[in-house]
Coordinates of C-alpha atoms in Angstrom, one line a residue:
Chain D
M1 CA 39.4 46.4 20.9
L2 CA 41.2 43.4 19.4
I3 CA 43.6 45.7 18.1
G4 CA 44.3 46.7 21.9
L5 CA 44.5 43.2 23.1
L6 CA 46.9 42.1 20.2
L7 CA 49.6 45.1 20.0
P8 CA 51.0 44.6 23.6
F9 CA 51.7 41.4 22.2
I10 CA 53.2 42.3 19.4
L11 CA 55.4 45.0 20.4
I12 CA 56.1 42.7 24.0
T13 CA 55.1 45.9 26.2
D14 CA 51.8 47.2 27.9
I15 CA 50.3 49.6 26.2
S16 CA 47.5 50.6 29.4
P17 CA 44.7 49.6 29.2
F18 CA 46.3 46.7 27.9
L19 CA 48.7 44.2 29.1
R20 CA 51.5 41.9 27.7
F21 CA 50.6 38.7 29.5
G22 CA 54.4 37.5 30.2
M23 CA 53.9 36.9 33.9
F24 CA 56.2 33.1 34.1
A25 CA 56.8 33.3 30.8
E26 CA 61.0 34.3 30.3
P27 CA 62.8 30.8 30.4
V28 CA 64.7 29.6 33.5
K29 CA 68.0 28.7 33.2
K30 CA 69.5 25.4 34.6
D31 CA 71.1 26.5 37.8
M32 CA 69.9 29.8 37.8
P33 CA 71.1 31.7 40.9
V34 CA 67.4 33.0 42.7
E35 CA 68.0 36.2 44.4
H36 CA 66.0 38.1 47.4
F37 CA 66.7 41.3 48.7
M38 CA 66.7 42.4 53.2
V39 CA 67.0 46.0 54.5
K40 CA 67.9 45.6 58.0
C41 CA 67.0 49.0 60.5
Q42 CA 69.6 51.0 62.3
D43 CA 68.9 48.6 65.2
E44 CA 69.9 45.5 63.2
S45 CA 65.9 44.6 62.8
I46 CA 64.9 43.9 59.6
L47 CA 62.5 46.2 57.7
E48 CA 58.8 45.7 57.3
A49 CA 57.8 46.6 54.2
S50 CA 54.8 46.3 55.1
K51 CA 54.4 49.2 57.7
L52 CA 55.9 51.3 55.4
G53 CA 52.8 50.9 53.0
F54 CA 53.6 48.2 50.7
S55 CA 53.3 45.0 50.2
E56 CA 56.1 42.8 50.3
S57 CA 56.8 42.3 46.5
N58 CA 55.6 45.5 45.7
F59 CA 58.9 46.6 48.2
Y60 CA 61.6 44.2 46.8
Y61 CA 60.5 44.9 43.2
L62 CA 61.0 48.0 44.0
L63 CA 64.4 47.8 45.1
R64 CA 65.7 45.3 43.0
N65 CA 64.9 48.0 39.9
Y66 CA 67.2 51.3 42.0
Y67 CA 70.0 48.4 42.8
Y68 CA 69.5 47.3 38.6
R69 CA 69.4 51.5 38.0
D70 CA 72.6 51.8 40.4
E71 CA 70.1 54.2 42.2
L72 CA 70.7 52.8 46.0
I73 CA 71.3 56.1 47.2
Q74 CA 68.1 57.2 45.9
F75 CA 66.1 54.5 47.1
A76 CA 67.6 54.7 51.0
G77 CA 66.7 58.9 50.3
K78 CA 63.1 57.7 49.8
L79 CA 62.4 55.2 52.7
F80 CA 64.0 57.9 55.1
Q81 CA 61.5 60.3 53.7
A82 CA 58.4 58.1 53.7
N83 CA 59.7 56.7 57.9
Q84 CA 61.0 59.6 60.0
H85 CA 62.3 57.2 61.6
L86 CA 64.3 55.8 60.0
R87 CA 68.1 56.8 60.9
E88 CA 70.1 53.7 59.4
V89 CA 69.6 51.2 56.6
T90 CA 71.6 48.6 55.4
I91 CA 70.9 46.9 52.3
Y92 CA 71.5 43.2 51.5
R93 CA 71.6 40.9 48.4
I94 CA 71.0 37.2 49.2
E95 CA 72.0 34.8 45.4
Y96 CA 70.4 31.3 46.2
N97 CA 71.1 28.2 43.7
T98 CA 67.7 25.8 44.0
K99 CA 69.7 23.1 42.7
T100 CA 72.6 23.0 44.9
L101 CA 71.2 24.7 47.3
T102 CA 73.5 27.3 48.1
G103 CA 74.1 30.8 48.7
D104 CA 75.7 34.0 48.6
T105 CA 74.4 37.4 50.6
V106 CA 77.0 40.4 49.9
S107 CA 76.4 44.0 51.8
L108 CA 75.6 46.5 49.5
G109 CA 76.6 49.3 51.5
T110 CA 74.5 51.1 54.7
F111 CA 72.9 54.5 54.2
K112 CA 72.2 57.3 57.0
R113 CA 70.0 60.2 57.1
Chain X
M1 CA 42.5 46.8 -11.1
I2 CA 40.5 48.5 -8.1
K3 CA 40.4 44.9 -6.5
K4 CA 44.1 43.8 -6.2
V5 CA 45.2 47.2 -4.9
P6 CA 44.6 46.4 -1.4
I7 CA 45.6 43.2 -2.3
V8 CA 49.4 45.3 -3.2
I9 CA 49.1 46.3 -0.1
L10 CA 48.9 43.3 2.0
F11 CA 52.0 42.1 0.5
L12 CA 53.6 45.6 0.3
L13 CA 53.1 45.9 4.3
P14 CA 55.4 43.0 5.8
I15 CA 58.5 44.0 3.5
A16 CA 58.1 47.1 4.8
V17 CA 57.8 46.8 8.2
G18 CA 60.9 44.0 7.5
L19 CA 62.7 46.8 6.1
L20 CA 62.4 48.9 9.1
F21 CA 63.0 46.4 11.5
F22 CA 66.8 45.3 9.6
Y23 CA 67.9 49.2 8.4
Y24 CA 66.4 51.1 11.6
L25 CA 65.1 49.2 14.4
L26 CA 68.5 46.8 15.3
P27 CA 70.7 49.6 15.1
A28 CA 68.7 51.6 17.1
V29 CA 68.2 49.2 19.7
A30 CA 72.1 48.5 19.6
S31 CA 73.2 52.1 20.1
S32 CA 69.9 52.7 22.8
Y33 CA 72.0 50.1 24.7
Q34 CA 75.5 51.9 24.6
G35 CA 73.4 54.9 26.1
Q36 CA 73.3 57.3 23.1
P37 CA 69.1 56.7 22.1
D38 CA 68.0 58.6 19.3
S39 CA 65.2 61.1 20.3
F40 CA 62.4 59.1 18.4
M41 CA 64.2 55.6 20.5
R42 CA 64.2 57.7 24.0
F43 CA 60.3 58.9 23.2
L44 CA 59.5 55.2 22.6
I45 CA 61.7 53.7 25.5
D46 CA 60.2 56.1 27.9
I47 CA 56.8 55.9 26.9
F48 CA 56.3 51.9 26.7
Y49 CA 59.3 49.9 27.9
P50 CA 60.5 52.2 30.6
R51 CA 62.3 48.5 32.4
F52 CA 64.4 49.3 29.6
Y53 CA 66.6 50.9 32.2
V54 CA 66.6 48.0 35.0
E55 CA 67.1 45.5 31.8
K56 CA 70.0 47.2 30.7
E57 CA 72.0 47.0 33.5
R58 CA 70.6 43.0 33.5
F59 CA 71.1 41.6 30.8
P60 CA 73.8 42.0 27.5
L61 CA 72.6 43.9 24.2
S62 CA 71.9 39.7 22.4
F63 CA 68.7 40.0 25.2
F64 CA 67.0 43.2 23.5
T65 CA 68.5 42.7 20.1
N66 CA 66.7 39.0 20.6
K67 CA 63.0 41.2 21.4
A68 CA 63.2 43.5 18.5
T69 CA 63.0 40.3 16.6
Q70 CA 60.3 39.1 18.2
V71 CA 58.5 41.9 17.8
F72 CA 59.4 41.0 14.0
I73 CA 58.0 37.5 13.9
R74 CA 55.2 38.2 16.4
F75 CA 54.0 41.1 13.2
T76 CA 54.6 38.7 10.9
F77 CA 52.5 35.4 12.4
I78 CA 49.3 38.3 13.1
Y79 CA 49.4 39.3 9.8
V80 CA 49.6 36.2 8.5
L81 CA 46.8 35.4 10.6
V82 CA 45.1 38.3 10.2
I83 CA 45.1 37.9 6.0
V84 CA 44.1 33.8 6.0
F85 CA 40.9 35.6 8.0
Y86 CA 40.5 38.0 6.3
L87 CA 41.0 36.3 2.7
L88 CA 38.2 33.1 4.0
Y89 CA 35.9 35.6 5.3
R90 CA 36.0 37.9 1.8
Y91 CA 35.8 34.4 -0.6
Y92 CA 33.9 31.7 1.7
K93 CA 30.3 32.5 2.3
S94 CA 29.6 29.5 4.9
F95 CA 33.1 31.1 6.5
Q96 CA 31.1 34.8 6.9
L97 CA 27.7 33.0 7.8
F98 CA 30.3 31.0 10.5
V99 CA 31.6 34.6 12.1
S100 CA 28.4 36.3 11.4
S101 CA 26.9 33.6 14.3
K102 CA 29.0 33.8 16.6
M103 CA 29.8 37.5 16.6
E104 CA 25.7 38.4 16.3
I105 CA 23.4 37.3 18.7
F106 CA 20.6 37.5 20.2
T107 CA 19.9 37.9 24.0
N108 CA 17.0 40.3 25.8
H109 CA 16.8 42.2 28.7
K110 CA 16.5 39.6 31.7
N111 CA 20.1 38.4 31.1
I112 CA 21.4 42.1 30.6
S113 CA 19.9 42.9 33.6
V114 CA 21.5 40.3 35.8
L115 CA 25.3 41.1 33.9
R116 CA 24.8 44.6 35.0
I117 CA 23.9 44.5 38.6
L118 CA 26.1 41.3 39.3
F119 CA 29.3 43.8 37.7
F120 CA 28.4 46.7 39.0
L121 CA 28.3 45.7 42.6
Y122 CA 31.2 43.6 42.0
T123 CA 32.7 46.7 40.8
I124 CA 32.2 49.0 44.4
Y125 CA 33.7 46.5 46.1
I126 CA 36.6 46.4 43.9
L127 CA 36.7 50.5 44.2
V128 CA 36.5 50.1 47.7
L129 CA 39.7 47.9 47.7
L130 CA 41.3 50.4 45.2
T131 CA 40.9 53.3 47.4
Q132 CA 42.6 51.2 50.6
D133 CA 45.3 50.6 48.2
L134 CA 46.0 54.4 47.3
F135 CA 45.6 54.9 51.3
L136 CA 48.3 52.9 51.8
L137 CA 50.4 53.6 48.7
S138 CA 50.0 57.7 49.9
S139 CA 52.2 57.2 52.9
I140 CA 55.4 55.7 49.9
Q141 CA 54.2 58.4 47.2
V142 CA 58.0 59.5 47.1
F143 CA 58.3 56.7 45.0
Y144 CA 55.9 57.6 42.8
K145 CA 55.9 57.0 38.9
P146 CA 53.6 58.8 37.0
Y147 CA 52.7 55.6 34.3
F148 CA 51.5 55.8 31.0
W149 CA 48.7 57.8 30.3
L150 CA 49.5 59.9 33.9
K151 CA 53.4 60.7 32.8
I152 CA 52.0 62.2 29.2
F153 CA 49.5 64.1 31.2
H154 CA 52.0 65.2 34.1
V155 CA 48.7 64.0 37.1
P156 CA 50.2 63.6 40.2
F157 CA 50.5 61.2 42.7
P158 CA 46.2 62.0 44.5
P159 CA 46.0 63.7 47.9
S160 CA 43.2 62.1 50.2
T161 CA 40.4 64.0 49.9
I162 CA 40.7 63.8 45.7
I163 CA 41.2 59.7 46.8
V164 CA 37.8 60.3 48.7
S165 CA 35.8 62.3 46.2
M166 CA 36.7 60.4 43.4
S167 CA 35.9 57.1 45.3
A168 CA 32.8 58.7 46.6
L169 CA 31.6 59.1 42.9
G170 CA 32.9 55.7 41.9
I171 CA 31.3 54.1 44.1
L172 CA 27.7 56.4 43.7
S173 CA 27.8 56.4 40.0
S174 CA 27.8 51.9 40.2
L175 CA 25.2 52.3 42.5
L176 CA 23.3 54.3 40.2
V177 CA 23.7 51.5 37.1
V178 CA 23.1 48.5 39.4
I179 CA 19.5 50.2 40.0
N180 CA 19.1 51.3 36.4
Y181 CA 19.3 55.1 36.2
R182 CA 21.7 56.7 33.6
A183 CA 22.8 54.0 33.4
I184 CA 25.4 54.6 30.3
V185 CA 26.6 57.3 31.7
F186 CA 27.0 56.6 35.1
A187 CA 29.1 53.0 34.1
I188 CA 31.5 55.2 32.1
I189 CA 32.1 57.7 34.9
S190 CA 32.3 54.3 37.0
F191 CA 35.3 52.8 34.4
L192 CA 37.0 56.5 34.2
V193 CA 37.2 56.1 38.1
F194 CA 38.5 53.0 38.2
F195 CA 40.9 53.2 35.1
L196 CA 42.9 56.8 37.3
F197 CA 42.3 54.5 40.0
Q198 CA 44.6 51.6 38.6
S199 CA 46.5 53.6 37.0
W200 CA 47.5 55.4 40.0
A201 CA 47.8 52.1 41.7
F202 CA 50.2 50.8 39.0
S203 CA 52.4 53.9 39.2
F204 CA 55.0 52.4 41.4
E205 CA 57.1 50.7 38.4
K206 CA 54.5 47.6 39.3
L207 CA 51.9 46.0 37.0
E208 CA 49.8 43.9 38.0
H209 CA 47.1 41.6 35.8
G210 CA 44.4 40.8 38.3
F211 CA 42.1 43.2 36.6
A212 CA 43.6 42.5 33.1
T213 CA 40.4 41.1 31.7
Y214 CA 37.8 42.2 34.1
T215 CA 38.7 45.7 33.1
Y216 CA 38.5 44.7 29.4
A217 CA 35.0 43.6 30.1
F218 CA 34.5 47.1 31.9
I219 CA 35.2 49.2 28.4
L220 CA 32.7 47.6 26.2
L221 CA 30.1 47.2 29.2
P222 CA 28.4 50.8 28.0
F223 CA 27.9 49.9 24.9
L224 CA 25.8 46.7 25.7
L225 CA 23.9 48.8 28.0
Q226 CA 23.2 51.5 25.0
E227 CA 22.4 48.2 22.8
A228 CA 19.9 47.8 25.6
A229 CA 18.5 50.8 25.2
N230 CA 17.8 51.0 22.1
T231 CA 15.6 48.1 22.1
T232 CA 12.0 46.9 23.8
S233 CA 12.3 43.7 22.6
S234 CA 14.8 40.9 21.5
I235 CA 18.2 42.2 21.3
K236 CA 20.5 41.8 18.9
T237 CA 24.0 42.2 20.2
W238 CA 27.6 42.1 18.8
V239 CA 29.0 43.8 22.0
L240 CA 27.9 40.5 23.9
P241 CA 30.3 38.4 21.3
L242 CA 33.1 40.8 21.6
I243 CA 33.6 40.6 25.5
K244 CA 33.0 36.6 25.7
L245 CA 36.0 36.8 22.7
S246 CA 37.9 39.6 24.9
I247 CA 38.1 37.6 27.8
A248 CA 38.5 34.2 25.7
A249 CA 41.9 35.7 23.7
V250 CA 44.0 37.2 26.7
Y251 CA 43.7 33.4 27.7
T252 CA 45.0 32.1 24.3
I253 CA 47.3 35.1 24.0
S254 CA 49.0 34.6 27.5
A255 CA 49.8 30.7 26.4
L256 CA 51.3 32.1 22.9
E257 CA 53.8 34.2 25.0
K258 CA 54.8 31.7 27.0
I259 CA 55.9 29.4 23.6
F260 CA 57.7 32.3 22.2
V261 CA 59.4 33.8 24.6
S262 CA 60.0 29.9 26.1
G263 CA 59.7 27.2 23.7
S264 CA 59.5 23.5 24.4
L265 CA 61.8 24.8 27.6
W266 CA 58.3 25.7 29.0
F267 CA 57.5 22.4 29.4
M268 CA 60.5 20.8 31.4
A269 CA 59.7 20.4 35.4
E270 CA 62.6 22.5 36.4
H271 CA 60.6 25.9 34.6
L272 CA 57.5 25.6 37.1
Q273 CA 60.0 24.1 40.3
T274 CA 61.9 27.6 40.2
Y275 CA 58.5 29.5 39.7
L276 CA 57.2 27.1 42.5
Y277 CA 60.3 27.7 45.0
L278 CA 59.8 32.2 44.3
H279 CA 56.6 31.6 45.8
P280 CA 56.7 29.0 49.2
T281 CA 53.4 27.6 50.5
I282 CA 52.9 24.0 51.8
F283 CA 51.8 23.1 48.5
S284 CA 54.3 24.4 46.4
D285 CA 56.9 22.7 48.3
F286 CA 55.3 19.7 48.2
I287 CA 54.5 19.8 44.2
R288 CA 58.5 20.7 43.7
Q289 CA 59.4 17.6 44.9
Y290 CA 57.8 15.9 41.2
D291 CA 59.9 16.3 38.1
W292 CA 56.7 14.7 36.2
L293 CA 54.1 16.1 38.1
C294 CA 55.4 19.8 37.2
A295 CA 56.1 19.0 33.9
A296 CA 52.5 17.3 33.9
L297 CA 51.5 20.3 35.5
S298 CA 53.2 22.9 32.8
S299 CA 51.7 21.1 29.7
C300 CA 47.9 21.1 31.1
I301 CA 48.4 25.0 31.6
I302 CA 49.7 25.8 28.3
L303 CA 46.9 23.4 26.6
F304 CA 43.9 25.2 29.0
Q305 CA 45.2 28.4 28.3
L306 CA 45.9 28.1 24.5
S307 CA 42.4 26.5 23.8
F308 CA 40.4 29.1 26.2
I309 CA 39.4 30.5 22.8
G310 CA 37.3 27.1 22.1
I311 CA 34.8 29.0 24.8
F312 CA 33.1 31.5 22.1
L313 CA 34.0 29.2 18.7
F314 CA 32.3 25.7 21.0
P315 CA 29.7 27.3 23.6
T316 CA 28.2 24.0 23.9
F317 CA 31.2 22.9 26.0
K318 CA 31.6 26.0 28.0
W319 CA 31.4 24.2 31.3
W320 CA 34.3 22.7 31.0
W321 CA 36.9 25.6 30.1
L322 CA 34.6 27.5 33.1
A323 CA 35.6 24.7 35.6
G324 CA 39.0 24.5 34.5
G325 CA 39.3 28.7 34.9
I326 CA 37.8 28.5 38.1
L327 CA 40.1 25.2 39.4
F328 CA 43.4 26.4 37.7
H329 CA 42.9 30.6 39.5
T330 CA 41.9 28.6 42.3
A331 CA 45.1 26.5 42.5
T332 CA 47.1 29.7 41.5
L333 CA 46.0 31.4 44.7
V334 CA 45.9 28.1 47.2
V335 CA 49.1 26.5 45.7
M336 CA 51.4 30.1 44.8
N337 CA 49.4 32.5 46.8
I338 CA 48.9 34.3 43.9
G339 CA 45.5 36.3 43.3
H340 CA 42.5 36.5 45.5
P341 CA 39.4 34.4 46.7
L342 CA 37.1 37.3 44.9
N343 CA 39.4 37.1 41.6
P344 CA 37.8 39.1 39.0
W345 CA 39.2 36.5 36.3
V346 CA 36.9 34.3 37.6
V347 CA 34.4 36.7 38.0
V348 CA 34.4 37.9 34.1
Y349 CA 32.8 34.4 33.6
I350 CA 29.6 35.6 34.8
F351 CA 29.8 36.9 30.8
F352 CA 29.6 33.2 29.5
I353 CA 26.5 32.4 31.5
D354 CA 22.8 32.6 30.2
W355 CA 21.0 34.3 33.0
T356 CA 17.7 34.0 31.2
R357 CA 18.1 29.8 31.4
V358 CA 19.9 30.4 35.3
Y359 CA 16.9 31.8 35.9
D360 CA 14.0 29.7 34.4
K361 CA 16.0 26.9 35.7
V362 CA 15.3 28.3 39.3
V363 CA 12.1 29.4 39.0
G364 CA 10.8 26.2 37.3
A365 CA 12.4 23.6 40.3
F366 CA 11.0 26.3 42.8
K367 CA 7.6 25.8 41.5
N368 CA 8.1 22.1 41.1
T369 CA 9.3 22.1 45.0
K370 CA 6.0 24.5 45.7
R371 CA 3.9 21.7 44.0
F372 CA 5.9 18.7 45.4
S373 CA 4.9 20.3 48.7
A374 CA 1.2 20.7 48.3
H375 CA 0.6 17.2 47.1

């Protein structure tokens, strides 16, 4: 049991069912921008994660992963599979600096079914 | 001569790990970063560090070599602690007695019964929540990426019929444990259902820590029930102290993680301010305005988590840590909207309470009240 507790700490990873407790541990750099994502549907309304079955945090966590893996096309494809009513989505990335209170919004692309 | 051999091994092991680190791991990290991992590294990344493929796109190579160096430093740190413990235990009788007094305690059936009933009633509640979660997740199962054991055994996301049947099995098993019918067998079944449900819920690229200490207690609980089943009188237990130690160690390891990753930066106001910004509520917006308050709260969090192992070593003062824990988790919920009102991290505090004493006090107070009203 104690080995199970210590191994994730040493190897800096989760070894199910034993977990690494790195939440909030990462250092925050001065003036580090905070990023948000937003998905808009064909009618310009913002896609609500809860209507798809996601919690909001899980949805944006997943989207962020797909973005950094350069797999947004696959992400959009899966969104279309999960919701038959979606025909088109536009994904935005918003970078915001908490110190200077400045931000920048970039469209990452529009994807069609 | 025989006694000297293990001592030599004690010194050879960190040297071997050091050689492995400098001559294999560091170059292997660099080649994995450049997209050419060998088959062993690919296996390690796929199983233990799938986030590498995301982080590789975000961070420079130095991020990963630093991480590899951290592994070596952490190994050495824990290794030194273990060796010191081993040598103290081997050569100091008083230390041996101290360890024995902490790791082998006496409890009774009344205490174990209360723990069993409370824990498994709560398990029923957790299984209902997880069942609801899995139903929600089934609508987005196109995003399913099996996590760890599920990946190794190629387990797909379950259809609704399987979710319902397994949920019923888990809930029924927990109920049978509550009424103490073949408690050990049904506790194991209940754990397996919980573990599988949790693994499925984690298979959407996001791991939650919400059930961590509860899971560790759950793994050990069947052994505690086994100890209780083996005797009719007072129970000499090593499992109950181990459950307490595991829970306490998690807090201390969380603090060590923060210190190892961020060092003194973690105590800067800016650190907490950024995390408060990411979890906006009226309370987090208020606290964020005051640098001194953020720095003080960060220091209190580290102090609380680091010292939590004291609840195991100095049980006389346990109520301080328990109250601190309840305050900490409640504050996290209220200020950052993280957690749950019936938080499993707080529920496992039941293991630190001597329920026999609580029972005796409640019954005593009740008898006194009756006597007083009779007069």
